[in-house]
Structure formats: C-alpha cells, structure tokens
C-alpha cells in the first residue's frame, strides 16, 4: 500500500496544490508520473488533484476528479478545476515525468510573488530575461507571445484557468494557441513570465506523443522500469515509408487498445489504476 498523505509542507497560509491534467486515454502513464513526482517531491502538498474521465488513481494522496465523457480538453478542464478548493494550482501534464528534485524554496518564492501581484499565471520554465527597468525582478508581466509557455508546468489561479477553458471547446494545443492569440491582442490578464533564465525550477522528460517516445523508453530504462507496449506501442521512429506506414496502422491499434483497457478496468478493477507494484521498482529507483 502507498504511504498515507503527507502533511502540507507549503509555507504558512498557503493553499497551493498540484493539479494533473489528464484523461482516461493516458491512464497507462499515471503509475510512472506519480512514481517520479513522489520520488522527486516526497513532501508534495496533498491532496493532489488528478482530472480524469471515469478512472481513478488508487492512492490516498491523490483525489481523482472524474468529469465524465471526454467532450474536449477544455470542457474537462473547466469542470475539473471548479472542483479544486485552492486559489492557485501548480499544473502538470502526466506525460511529462520529473527527472530531478524540485527547488521548493524557489517555487514558493514565485508563488508568493504571483499572489502578491494578484496574478493569474506564471510559467515554471524560464522564458526571458527580466525587464531592463527591473533587473532584479523574479517575475514580470508578459509583453509578447515568445514569453508564453504551455501547460506542462505553471502556476495558475484556479478560477481564471477554469473560466478560460469554459469559453470554447478546444484541444490542448488549440488552447495554448488561443492563449497566445489573447496575449498578442493585448489581453495580458495578469499573466507573468519567469525571468530567471536558467532551468532551475522544473526539469522533466516528455515521454509520449501518441506513442511512447524514445526519450520515454530510455528514461524508464535508466530507472529499471518498462511500460506496457501492448497498451501503447513504441513504433519505428524513422521518416521512411515503412516507419510511417507502421505508425499509421498502430494509431488504429492504439485507439482500440486504449478503449479495451479502460473498459476492462471499469468492469474488473472498479475503475481503479493502481500505483506501481513495489516488486517492479528496483531498489535504485525507489
């Protein structure tokens, strides 16, 4: 059994929580995401909120918010975010696995500054140097779309992100484009960027792009772990005709395998996705 929920280790007066944006189609990566989250952030403030469709991640430190049918990424996000009782969240995507410990003092410093300035968002990946008139600034208001970032890691005001997602039905990539359009049109809306131009807050590896990526396979292998390649294959990666044909065939297979796996879990496992069994985790990776 996983350990009981750890105490909230954020600074006094802080209600900051972690939100993981997901859906049932990516439930095969939940075991790995949470394994590395707890490995590199053992005192992560709990509960953690996981947005899904019908499946549940079976860990006492995680509250799964089930939003039902997958109508669109923004629809699920809007409904899920409105069930998170914290003013701000740190957002993560489940296919971006942490690969080193997080500098918590720095993250909480960014959070404190964002809240003090009544901000709605700040990325946790450095994007640009500080403004010339504020050389010591930790964060600064966005001035152009090049300072924007995606949803893989960022601090969001929960209600702002929920309202933003409720405006239209979009997938995640269109949502990122929509935010850039708003920024380009002068709708800054309390959006900030991190001015420390070095990778000192969040370091991760993107492991999936429909299929398992080589980076994901290699990263798990470094930690003595293996994904279920029957559930989500690792096809040839080349640009040659055979590789492209193999990927096109496996797209159909993956859609079928995902639907079968979700249906099986709902029928046989009460919709639960279990953490990695301890016997699958080498002692060096624990």
PDB file of C-alpha atoms in Angstrom:
ATOM      1  CA  UNK A   1       0.000   0.000   0.000  1.00  0.00           C
ATOM      2  CA  UNK A   2       1.211   3.553  -0.699  1.00  0.00           C
ATOM      3  CA  UNK A   3       2.034   5.702   2.302  1.00  0.00           C
ATOM      4  CA  UNK A   4      -0.579   7.904   3.897  1.00  0.00           C
ATOM      5  CA  UNK A   5      -0.925  11.519   2.841  1.00  0.00           C
ATOM      6  CA  UNK A   6       1.987  13.652   3.946  1.00  0.00           C
ATOM      7  CA  UNK A   7       1.362  16.930   5.761  1.00  0.00           C
ATOM      8  CA  UNK A   8       1.092  20.131   3.805  1.00  0.00           C
ATOM      9  CA  UNK A   9       4.662  21.410   3.649  1.00  0.00           C
ATOM     10  CA  UNK A  10       3.955  24.687   1.868  1.00  0.00           C
ATOM     11  CA  UNK A  11       4.608  27.916   3.792  1.00  0.00           C
ATOM     12  CA  UNK A  12       2.046  29.006   6.425  1.00  0.00           C
ATOM     13  CA  UNK A  13      -1.131  30.465   4.932  1.00  0.00           C
ATOM     14  CA  UNK A  14      -0.570  28.700   1.625  1.00  0.00           C
ATOM     15  CA  UNK A  15      -3.255  26.599  -0.030  1.00  0.00           C
ATOM     16  CA  UNK A  16      -1.236  25.819  -3.157  1.00  0.00           C
ATOM     17  CA  UNK A  17      -1.983  22.374  -4.619  1.00  0.00           C
ATOM     18  CA  UNK A  18      -0.800  20.253  -7.540  1.00  0.00           C
ATOM     19  CA  UNK A  19      -3.216  19.674 -10.414  1.00  0.00           C
ATOM     20  CA  UNK A  20      -2.531  16.979 -13.016  1.00  0.00           C
ATOM     21  CA  UNK A  21      -4.433  17.414 -16.285  1.00  0.00           C
ATOM     22  CA  UNK A  22      -5.237  14.053 -17.826  1.00  0.00           C
ATOM     23  CA  UNK A  23      -7.876  11.774 -19.289  1.00  0.00           C
ATOM     24  CA  UNK A  24      -8.531   8.033 -19.261  1.00  0.00           C
ATOM     25  CA  UNK A  25      -6.644   7.581 -22.541  1.00  0.00           C
ATOM     26  CA  UNK A  26      -3.411   8.428 -20.690  1.00  0.00           C
ATOM     27  CA  UNK A  27      -4.108   6.335 -17.597  1.00  0.00           C
ATOM     28  CA  UNK A  28      -1.289   3.962 -18.574  1.00  0.00           C
ATOM     29  CA  UNK A  29       1.254   6.647 -17.680  1.00  0.00           C
ATOM     30  CA  UNK A  30      -0.225   7.591 -14.288  1.00  0.00           C
ATOM     31  CA  UNK A  31       1.852   4.991 -12.451  1.00  0.00           C
ATOM     32  CA  UNK A  32       5.054   6.463 -13.818  1.00  0.00           C
ATOM     33  CA  UNK A  33       4.053  10.108 -13.398  1.00  0.00           C
ATOM     34  CA  UNK A  34       3.180   9.727  -9.727  1.00  0.00           C
ATOM     35  CA  UNK A  35       6.160   7.468  -9.041  1.00  0.00           C
ATOM     36  CA  UNK A  36       8.555  10.184 -10.154  1.00  0.00           C
ATOM     37  CA  UNK A  37       6.520  13.012  -8.627  1.00  0.00           C
ATOM     38  CA  UNK A  38       6.704  11.377  -5.186  1.00  0.00           C
ATOM     39  CA  UNK A  39      10.329  10.361  -5.735  1.00  0.00           C
ATOM     40  CA  UNK A  40      11.488  13.892  -6.513  1.00  0.00           C
ATOM     41  CA  UNK A  41       8.952  15.773  -4.364  1.00  0.00           C
ATOM     42  CA  UNK A  42       8.320  13.471  -1.374  1.00  0.00           C
ATOM     43  CA  UNK A  43       6.689  16.265   0.644  1.00  0.00           C
ATOM     44  CA  UNK A  44       4.439  17.483  -2.161  1.00  0.00           C
ATOM     45  CA  UNK A  45       1.415  19.269  -0.638  1.00  0.00           C
ATOM     46  CA  UNK A  46      -1.511  16.892  -0.651  1.00  0.00           C
ATOM     47  CA  UNK A  47      -4.086  16.122  -1.764  1.00  0.00           C
ATOM     48  CA  UNK A  48      -3.031  16.193  -5.389  1.00  0.00           C
ATOM     49  CA  UNK A  49      -5.893  16.649  -7.854  1.00  0.00           C
ATOM     50  CA  UNK A  50      -5.979  14.432 -10.951  1.00  0.00           C
ATOM     51  CA  UNK A  51      -8.529  15.294 -13.653  1.00  0.00           C
ATOM     52  CA  UNK A  52      -9.773  12.183 -15.491  1.00  0.00           C
ATOM     53  CA  UNK A  53     -12.908  10.869 -17.189  1.00  0.00           C
ATOM     54  CA  UNK A  54     -14.068   7.674 -15.437  1.00  0.00           C
ATOM     55  CA  UNK A  55     -10.964   6.008 -13.991  1.00  0.00           C
ATOM     56  CA  UNK A  56      -9.459   6.647 -10.551  1.00  0.00           C
ATOM     57  CA  UNK A  57      -5.832   6.582  -9.423  1.00  0.00           C
ATOM     58  CA  UNK A  58      -5.775   4.457  -6.277  1.00  0.00           C
ATOM     59  CA  UNK A  59      -3.510   6.412  -3.931  1.00  0.00           C
ATOM     60  CA  UNK A  60      -4.621   8.167  -0.712  1.00  0.00           C
ATOM     61  CA  UNK A  61      -2.526  11.206  -1.599  1.00  0.00           C
ATOM     62  CA  UNK A  62      -4.443  11.751  -4.845  1.00  0.00           C
ATOM     63  CA  UNK A  63      -8.020  12.927  -5.329  1.00  0.00           C
ATOM     64  CA  UNK A  64      -9.290  11.942  -8.763  1.00  0.00           C
ATOM     65  CA  UNK A  65     -11.843  14.346 -10.207  1.00  0.00           C
ATOM     66  CA  UNK A  66     -13.912  12.375 -12.708  1.00  0.00           C
ATOM     67  CA  UNK A  67     -15.534  14.678 -15.264  1.00  0.00           C
ATOM     68  CA  UNK A  68     -17.255  12.017 -17.390  1.00  0.00           C
ATOM     69  CA  UNK A  69     -17.325  11.874 -21.167  1.00  0.00           C
ATOM     70  CA  UNK A  70     -14.289  13.313 -22.943  1.00  0.00           C
ATOM     71  CA  UNK A  71     -16.018  16.075 -24.931  1.00  0.00           C
ATOM     72  CA  UNK A  72     -12.947  18.278 -25.260  1.00  0.00           C
ATOM     73  CA  UNK A  73      -9.800  19.070 -23.304  1.00  0.00           C
ATOM     74  CA  UNK A  74     -11.103  22.480 -22.223  1.00  0.00           C
ATOM     75  CA  UNK A  75     -14.511  21.106 -21.232  1.00  0.00           C
ATOM     76  CA  UNK A  76     -12.968  18.546 -18.917  1.00  0.00           C
ATOM     77  CA  UNK A  77     -10.516  21.066 -17.504  1.00  0.00           C
ATOM     78  CA  UNK A  78     -13.209  23.660 -16.784  1.00  0.00           C
ATOM     79  CA  UNK A  79     -15.405  21.142 -14.956  1.00  0.00           C
ATOM     80  CA  UNK A  80     -12.478  19.626 -13.092  1.00  0.00           C
ATOM     81  CA  UNK A  81     -10.855  22.872 -11.988  1.00  0.00           C
ATOM     82  CA  UNK A  82     -14.079  24.110 -10.432  1.00  0.00           C
ATOM     83  CA  UNK A  83     -13.879  21.191  -8.001  1.00  0.00           C
ATOM     84  CA  UNK A  84     -10.417  22.112  -6.718  1.00  0.00           C
ATOM     85  CA  UNK A  85     -10.741  24.120  -3.483  1.00  0.00           C
ATOM     86  CA  UNK A  86      -7.494  26.083  -3.697  1.00  0.00           C
ATOM     87  CA  UNK A  87      -6.892  29.553  -5.066  1.00  0.00           C
ATOM     88  CA  UNK A  88      -3.787  28.539  -7.020  1.00  0.00           C
ATOM     89  CA  UNK A  89      -2.545  25.282  -8.519  1.00  0.00           C
ATOM     90  CA  UNK A  90       0.731  24.039  -9.942  1.00  0.00           C
ATOM     91  CA  UNK A  91      -0.263  22.393 -13.211  1.00  0.00           C
ATOM     92  CA  UNK A  92       1.455  19.337 -14.642  1.00  0.00           C
ATOM     93  CA  UNK A  93       0.760  17.082 -17.604  1.00  0.00           C
ATOM     94  CA  UNK A  94       1.022  13.367 -16.898  1.00  0.00           C
ATOM     95  CA  UNK A  95       3.242  12.578 -19.886  1.00  0.00           C
ATOM     96  CA  UNK A  96       5.969  14.933 -18.639  1.00  0.00           C
ATOM     97  CA  UNK A  97       7.899  12.967 -15.991  1.00  0.00           C
ATOM     98  CA  UNK A  98      10.014  14.767 -13.418  1.00  0.00           C
ATOM     99  CA  UNK A  99      13.661  13.798 -13.625  1.00  0.00           C
ATOM    100  CA  UNK A 100      15.218  15.657 -10.711  1.00  0.00           C
ATOM    101  CA  UNK A 101      14.170  17.201  -7.374  1.00  0.00           C
ATOM    102  CA  UNK A 102      12.295  20.487  -7.408  1.00  0.00           C
ATOM    103  CA  UNK A 103      13.782  23.568  -5.689  1.00  0.00           C
ATOM    104  CA  UNK A 104      10.805  24.215  -3.447  1.00  0.00           C
ATOM    105  CA  UNK A 105      12.005  27.479  -1.927  1.00  0.00           C
ATOM    106  CA  UNK A 106      12.256  28.952  -5.403  1.00  0.00           C
ATOM    107  CA  UNK A 107       8.829  27.672  -6.453  1.00  0.00           C
ATOM    108  CA  UNK A 108       7.211  29.065  -3.320  1.00  0.00           C
ATOM    109  CA  UNK A 109       9.006  32.379  -3.875  1.00  0.00           C
ATOM    110  CA  UNK A 110       7.482  32.592  -7.378  1.00  0.00           C
ATOM    111  CA  UNK A 111       4.083  31.638  -5.974  1.00  0.00           C
ATOM    112  CA  UNK A 112       4.318  34.299  -3.259  1.00  0.00           C
ATOM    113  CA  UNK A 113       5.280  36.975  -5.780  1.00  0.00           C
ATOM    114  CA  UNK A 114       2.488  35.972  -8.171  1.00  0.00           C
ATOM    115  CA  UNK A 115      -0.102  36.071  -5.398  1.00  0.00           C
ATOM    116  CA  UNK A 116       1.190  39.410  -4.082  1.00  0.00           C
ATOM    117  CA  UNK A 117       0.773  40.898  -7.575  1.00  0.00           C
ATOM    118  CA  UNK A 118      -2.699  39.340  -7.927  1.00  0.00           C
ATOM    119  CA  UNK A 119      -1.509  37.402 -10.964  1.00  0.00           C
ATOM    120  CA  UNK A 120      -3.333  34.672 -12.834  1.00  0.00           C
ATOM    121  CA  UNK A 121      -0.430  32.675 -14.274  1.00  0.00           C
ATOM    122  CA  UNK A 122       3.328  32.269 -14.299  1.00  0.00           C
ATOM    123  CA  UNK A 123       5.286  29.593 -16.115  1.00  0.00           C
ATOM    124  CA  UNK A 124       7.808  27.489 -14.209  1.00  0.00           C
ATOM    125  CA  UNK A 125      10.203  27.217 -17.133  1.00  0.00           C
ATOM    126  CA  UNK A 126      12.374  30.301 -17.743  1.00  0.00           C
ATOM    127  CA  UNK A 127      11.417  32.196 -20.880  1.00  0.00           C
ATOM    128  CA  UNK A 128      13.179  35.575 -20.977  1.00  0.00           C
ATOM    129  CA  UNK A 129      15.481  37.932 -19.049  1.00  0.00           C
ATOM    130  CA  UNK A 130      13.983  40.490 -16.634  1.00  0.00           C
ATOM    131  CA  UNK A 131      12.807  43.859 -17.963  1.00  0.00           C
ATOM    132  CA  UNK A 132      15.527  46.496 -18.207  1.00  0.00           C
ATOM    133  CA  UNK A 133      13.944  48.703 -15.556  1.00  0.00           C
ATOM    134  CA  UNK A 134      13.645  45.780 -13.099  1.00  0.00           C
ATOM    135  CA  UNK A 135      16.942  43.854 -13.310  1.00  0.00           C
ATOM    136  CA  UNK A 136      16.261  42.029 -10.032  1.00  0.00           C
ATOM    137  CA  UNK A 137      12.688  41.023 -10.885  1.00  0.00           C
ATOM    138  CA  UNK A 138      11.719  37.420 -10.193  1.00  0.00           C
ATOM    139  CA  UNK A 139       8.633  37.585 -12.421  1.00  0.00           C
ATOM    140  CA  UNK A 140       7.429  40.208 -14.866  1.00  0.00           C
ATOM    141  CA  UNK A 141       4.204  40.831 -16.844  1.00  0.00           C
ATOM    142  CA  UNK A 142       4.064  39.220 -20.260  1.00  0.00           C
ATOM    143  CA  UNK A 143       4.746  41.569 -23.150  1.00  0.00           C
ATOM    144  CA  UNK A 144       4.835  39.174 -26.111  1.00  0.00           C
ATOM    145  CA  UNK A 145       3.892  35.626 -27.042  1.00  0.00           C
ATOM    146  CA  UNK A 146       7.506  34.403 -27.009  1.00  0.00           C
ATOM    147  CA  UNK A 147       7.393  34.622 -23.211  1.00  0.00           C
ATOM    148  CA  UNK A 148       4.357  32.358 -23.061  1.00  0.00           C
ATOM    149  CA  UNK A 149       4.525  28.634 -22.398  1.00  0.00           C
ATOM    150  CA  UNK A 150       2.373  25.536 -22.441  1.00  0.00           C
ATOM    151  CA  UNK A 151       0.541  23.645 -19.726  1.00  0.00           C
ATOM    152  CA  UNK A 152       3.379  21.286 -18.800  1.00  0.00           C
ATOM    153  CA  UNK A 153       4.364  23.298 -15.734  1.00  0.00           C
ATOM    154  CA  UNK A 154       2.970  26.530 -14.421  1.00  0.00           C
ATOM    155  CA  UNK A 155       1.277  28.343 -11.564  1.00  0.00           C
ATOM    156  CA  UNK A 156      -2.357  29.201 -12.312  1.00  0.00           C
ATOM    157  CA  UNK A 157      -5.129  30.958 -10.455  1.00  0.00           C
ATOM    158  CA  UNK A 158      -7.623  28.114 -10.427  1.00  0.00           C
ATOM    159  CA  UNK A 159     -10.739  30.150 -11.226  1.00  0.00           C
ATOM    160  CA  UNK A 160      -9.014  32.060 -14.034  1.00  0.00           C
ATOM    161  CA  UNK A 161      -7.943  28.869 -15.799  1.00  0.00           C
ATOM    162  CA  UNK A 162     -11.407  27.337 -15.325  1.00  0.00           C
ATOM    163  CA  UNK A 163     -13.087  30.398 -16.836  1.00  0.00           C
ATOM    164  CA  UNK A 164     -10.585  30.480 -19.702  1.00  0.00           C
ATOM    165  CA  UNK A 165     -11.232  26.840 -20.553  1.00  0.00           C
ATOM    166  CA  UNK A 166     -15.006  27.313 -20.364  1.00  0.00           C
ATOM    167  CA  UNK A 167     -15.015  29.874 -23.182  1.00  0.00           C
ATOM    168  CA  UNK A 168     -14.785  27.366 -26.039  1.00  0.00           C
ATOM    169  CA  UNK A 169     -14.216  23.682 -26.816  1.00  0.00           C
ATOM    170  CA  UNK A 170     -10.582  23.092 -27.795  1.00  0.00           C
ATOM    171  CA  UNK A 171      -7.859  20.502 -27.506  1.00  0.00           C
ATOM    172  CA  UNK A 172      -4.757  21.329 -25.504  1.00  0.00           C
ATOM    173  CA  UNK A 173      -2.729  22.580 -28.482  1.00  0.00           C
ATOM    174  CA  UNK A 174      -5.506  24.887 -29.674  1.00  0.00           C
ATOM    175  CA  UNK A 175      -5.868  26.172 -26.114  1.00  0.00           C
ATOM    176  CA  UNK A 176      -2.193  27.115 -25.979  1.00  0.00           C
ATOM    177  CA  UNK A 177      -2.619  28.865 -29.342  1.00  0.00           C
ATOM    178  CA  UNK A 178      -5.720  30.658 -28.070  1.00  0.00           C
ATOM    179  CA  UNK A 179      -3.786  31.997 -25.079  1.00  0.00           C
ATOM    180  CA  UNK A 180      -1.028  33.237 -27.395  1.00  0.00           C
ATOM    181  CA  UNK A 181      -3.659  34.981 -29.533  1.00  0.00           C
ATOM    182  CA  UNK A 182      -5.016  36.749 -26.461  1.00  0.00           C
ATOM    183  CA  UNK A 183      -1.528  37.840 -25.446  1.00  0.00           C
ATOM    184  CA  UNK A 184      -0.772  39.045 -28.955  1.00  0.00           C
ATOM    185  CA  UNK A 185      -4.007  41.051 -28.867  1.00  0.00           C
ATOM    186  CA  UNK A 186      -3.024  42.803 -25.662  1.00  0.00           C
ATOM    187  CA  UNK A 187      -5.167  40.683 -23.303  1.00  0.00           C
ATOM    188  CA  UNK A 188      -2.448  40.112 -20.739  1.00  0.00           C
ATOM    189  CA  UNK A 189      -4.910  39.343 -17.908  1.00  0.00           C
ATOM    190  CA  UNK A 190      -2.385  39.189 -15.086  1.00  0.00           C
ATOM    191  CA  UNK A 191      -0.094  36.757 -16.911  1.00  0.00           C
ATOM    192  CA  UNK A 192       3.561  36.735 -15.869  1.00  0.00           C
ATOM    193  CA  UNK A 193       6.756  35.065 -17.023  1.00  0.00           C
ATOM    194  CA  UNK A 194       9.669  33.769 -15.003  1.00  0.00           C
ATOM    195  CA  UNK A 195      12.723  35.969 -15.505  1.00  0.00           C
ATOM    196  CA  UNK A 196      15.451  33.674 -14.191  1.00  0.00           C
ATOM    197  CA  UNK A 197      16.922  32.492 -17.466  1.00  0.00           C
ATOM    198  CA  UNK A 198      18.196  29.067 -16.403  1.00  0.00           C
ATOM    199  CA  UNK A 199      16.465  25.678 -15.899  1.00  0.00           C
ATOM    200  CA  UNK A 200      16.245  25.927 -12.135  1.00  0.00           C
ATOM    201  CA  UNK A 201      12.624  25.109 -11.336  1.00  0.00           C
ATOM    202  CA  UNK A 202      11.191  22.152 -13.230  1.00  0.00           C
ATOM    203  CA  UNK A 203      13.159  19.550 -15.152  1.00  0.00           C
ATOM    204  CA  UNK A 204      11.261  16.797 -16.941  1.00  0.00           C
ATOM    205  CA  UNK A 205      11.205  14.494 -19.939  1.00  0.00           C
ATOM    206  CA  UNK A 206       8.291  14.254 -22.372  1.00  0.00           C
ATOM    207  CA  UNK A 207       7.692  10.523 -22.756  1.00  0.00           C
ATOM    208  CA  UNK A 208       4.648  10.225 -25.041  1.00  0.00           C
ATOM    209  CA  UNK A 209       3.454  11.699 -28.281  1.00  0.00           C
ATOM    210  CA  UNK A 210       0.517   9.392 -29.023  1.00  0.00           C
ATOM    211  CA  UNK A 211       3.057   6.536 -28.851  1.00  0.00           C
ATOM    212  CA  UNK A 212       5.955   6.076 -26.464  1.00  0.00           C
ATOM    213  CA  UNK A 213       8.876   8.292 -27.477  1.00  0.00           C
ATOM    214  CA  UNK A 214      12.454   7.053 -27.471  1.00  0.00           C
ATOM    215  CA  UNK A 215      13.203   9.560 -24.715  1.00  0.00           C
ATOM    216  CA  UNK A 216      10.478   7.988 -22.599  1.00  0.00           C
ATOM    217  CA  UNK A 217      11.630   4.421 -23.185  1.00  0.00           C
ATOM    218  CA  UNK A 218      15.226   5.381 -22.401  1.00  0.00           C
ATOM    219  CA  UNK A 219      14.276   7.356 -19.283  1.00  0.00           C
ATOM    220  CA  UNK A 220      12.264   4.499 -17.815  1.00  0.00           C
ATOM    221  CA  UNK A 221      15.031   2.019 -18.678  1.00  0.00           C
ATOM    222  CA  UNK A 222      17.522   4.182 -16.768  1.00  0.00           C
ATOM    223  CA  UNK A 223      15.339   3.649 -13.699  1.00  0.00           C
ATOM    224  CA  UNK A 224      14.809  -0.058 -14.323  1.00  0.00           C
ATOM    225  CA  UNK A 225      11.184   0.389 -15.446  1.00  0.00           C
ATOM    226  CA  UNK A 226       9.257  -0.731 -18.518  1.00  0.00           C
ATOM    227  CA  UNK A 227       5.944   0.497 -19.973  1.00  0.00           C
ATOM    228  CA  UNK A 228       3.167  -1.750 -21.274  1.00  0.00           C
ATOM    229  CA  UNK A 229       3.918  -1.698 -25.006  1.00  0.00           C
ATOM    230  CA  UNK A 230       0.805  -3.753 -25.751  1.00  0.00           C
ATOM    231  CA  UNK A 231      -1.281  -0.881 -24.386  1.00  0.00           C
ATOM    232  CA  UNK A 232       0.750   1.878 -26.063  1.00  0.00           C
ATOM    233  CA  UNK A 233       3.329   0.755 -28.645  1.00  0.00           C
ATOM    234  CA  UNK A 234       6.771   2.083 -29.443  1.00  0.00           C
ATOM    235  CA  UNK A 235       6.738   2.032 -33.269  1.00  0.00           C
ATOM    236  CA  UNK A 236       9.630   2.673 -35.663  1.00  0.00           C
ATOM    237  CA  UNK A 237      10.690   6.290 -35.346  1.00  0.00           C
ATOM    238  CA  UNK A 238      12.079   6.953 -38.815  1.00  0.00           C
ATOM    239  CA  UNK A 239      10.699   9.061 -41.671  1.00  0.00           C
ATOM    240  CA  UNK A 240      10.976   6.243 -44.207  1.00  0.00           C
ATOM    241  CA  UNK A 241       7.797   4.818 -45.854  1.00  0.00           C
ATOM    242  CA  UNK A 242       7.809   1.636 -43.749  1.00  0.00           C
ATOM    243  CA  UNK A 243       8.017   3.549 -40.446  1.00  0.00           C
ATOM    244  CA  UNK A 244       5.255   5.938 -41.475  1.00  0.00           C
ATOM    245  CA  UNK A 245       3.047   3.035 -42.566  1.00  0.00           C
ATOM    246  CA  UNK A 246       3.672   1.182 -39.293  1.00  0.00           C
ATOM    247  CA  UNK A 247       2.687   4.251 -37.268  1.00  0.00           C
ATOM    248  CA  UNK A 248      -0.491   4.751 -39.276  1.00  0.00           C
ATOM    249  CA  UNK A 249      -1.544   1.153 -38.586  1.00  0.00           C
ATOM    250  CA  UNK A 250      -0.622   1.396 -34.928  1.00  0.00           C
ATOM    251  CA  UNK A 251      -2.738   4.546 -34.497  1.00  0.00           C
ATOM    252  CA  UNK A 252      -5.834   2.408 -35.050  1.00  0.00           C
ATOM    253  CA  UNK A 253      -4.483  -0.339 -32.809  1.00  0.00           C
ATOM    254  CA  UNK A 254      -3.700   2.142 -30.014  1.00  0.00           C
ATOM    255  CA  UNK A 255      -7.224   3.599 -30.099  1.00  0.00           C
ATOM    256  CA  UNK A 256      -8.639   0.075 -29.824  1.00  0.00           C
ATOM    257  CA  UNK A 257      -6.217  -0.928 -27.060  1.00  0.00           C
ATOM    258  CA  UNK A 258      -6.999   2.199 -25.023  1.00  0.00           C
ATOM    259  CA  UNK A 259     -10.766   1.640 -25.251  1.00  0.00           C
ATOM    260  CA  UNK A 260     -10.349  -2.041 -24.328  1.00  0.00           C
ATOM    261  CA  UNK A 261      -8.120  -1.269 -21.350  1.00  0.00           C
ATOM    262  CA  UNK A 262     -10.459   1.409 -19.958  1.00  0.00           C
ATOM    263  CA  UNK A 263     -13.460  -0.890 -20.364  1.00  0.00           C
ATOM    264  CA  UNK A 264     -11.600  -3.727 -18.624  1.00  0.00           C
ATOM    265  CA  UNK A 265     -10.583  -1.560 -15.693  1.00  0.00           C
ATOM    266  CA  UNK A 266     -14.118  -0.273 -15.232  1.00  0.00           C
ATOM    267  CA  UNK A 267     -15.505  -3.826 -15.298  1.00  0.00           C
ATOM    268  CA  UNK A 268     -12.831  -5.788 -13.429  1.00  0.00           C
ATOM    269  CA  UNK A 269     -10.986  -3.281 -11.230  1.00  0.00           C
ATOM    270  CA  UNK A 270     -13.778  -0.924 -10.176  1.00  0.00           C
ATOM    271  CA  UNK A 271     -12.221   1.707 -12.426  1.00  0.00           C
ATOM    272  CA  UNK A 272      -9.008   1.834 -10.414  1.00  0.00           C
ATOM    273  CA  UNK A 273      -5.476   2.346 -11.692  1.00  0.00           C
ATOM    274  CA  UNK A 274      -3.006   1.018  -9.138  1.00  0.00           C
ATOM    275  CA  UNK A 275       0.406   2.510  -8.277  1.00  0.00           C
ATOM    276  CA  UNK A 276       3.495   0.680  -9.479  1.00  0.00           C
ATOM    277  CA  UNK A 277       3.868  -2.584  -7.548  1.00  0.00           C
ATOM    278  CA  UNK A 278       6.879  -2.491  -5.271  1.00  0.00           C
ATOM    279  CA  UNK A 279       8.331  -5.594  -6.912  1.00  0.00           C
ATOM    280  CA  UNK A 280       8.516  -3.682 -10.221  1.00  0.00           C
ATOM    281  CA  UNK A 281      10.567  -0.867  -8.711  1.00  0.00           C
ATOM    282  CA  UNK A 282      14.294  -1.597  -8.465  1.00  0.00           C
ATOM    283  CA  UNK A 283      15.830  -0.500  -5.176  1.00  0.00           C
ATOM    284  CA  UNK A 284      17.940   2.042  -7.069  1.00  0.00           C
ATOM    285  CA  UNK A 285      14.767   3.678  -8.435  1.00  0.00           C
ATOM    286  CA  UNK A 286      12.725   3.747  -5.224  1.00  0.00           C
TER     287      UNK A 286
END
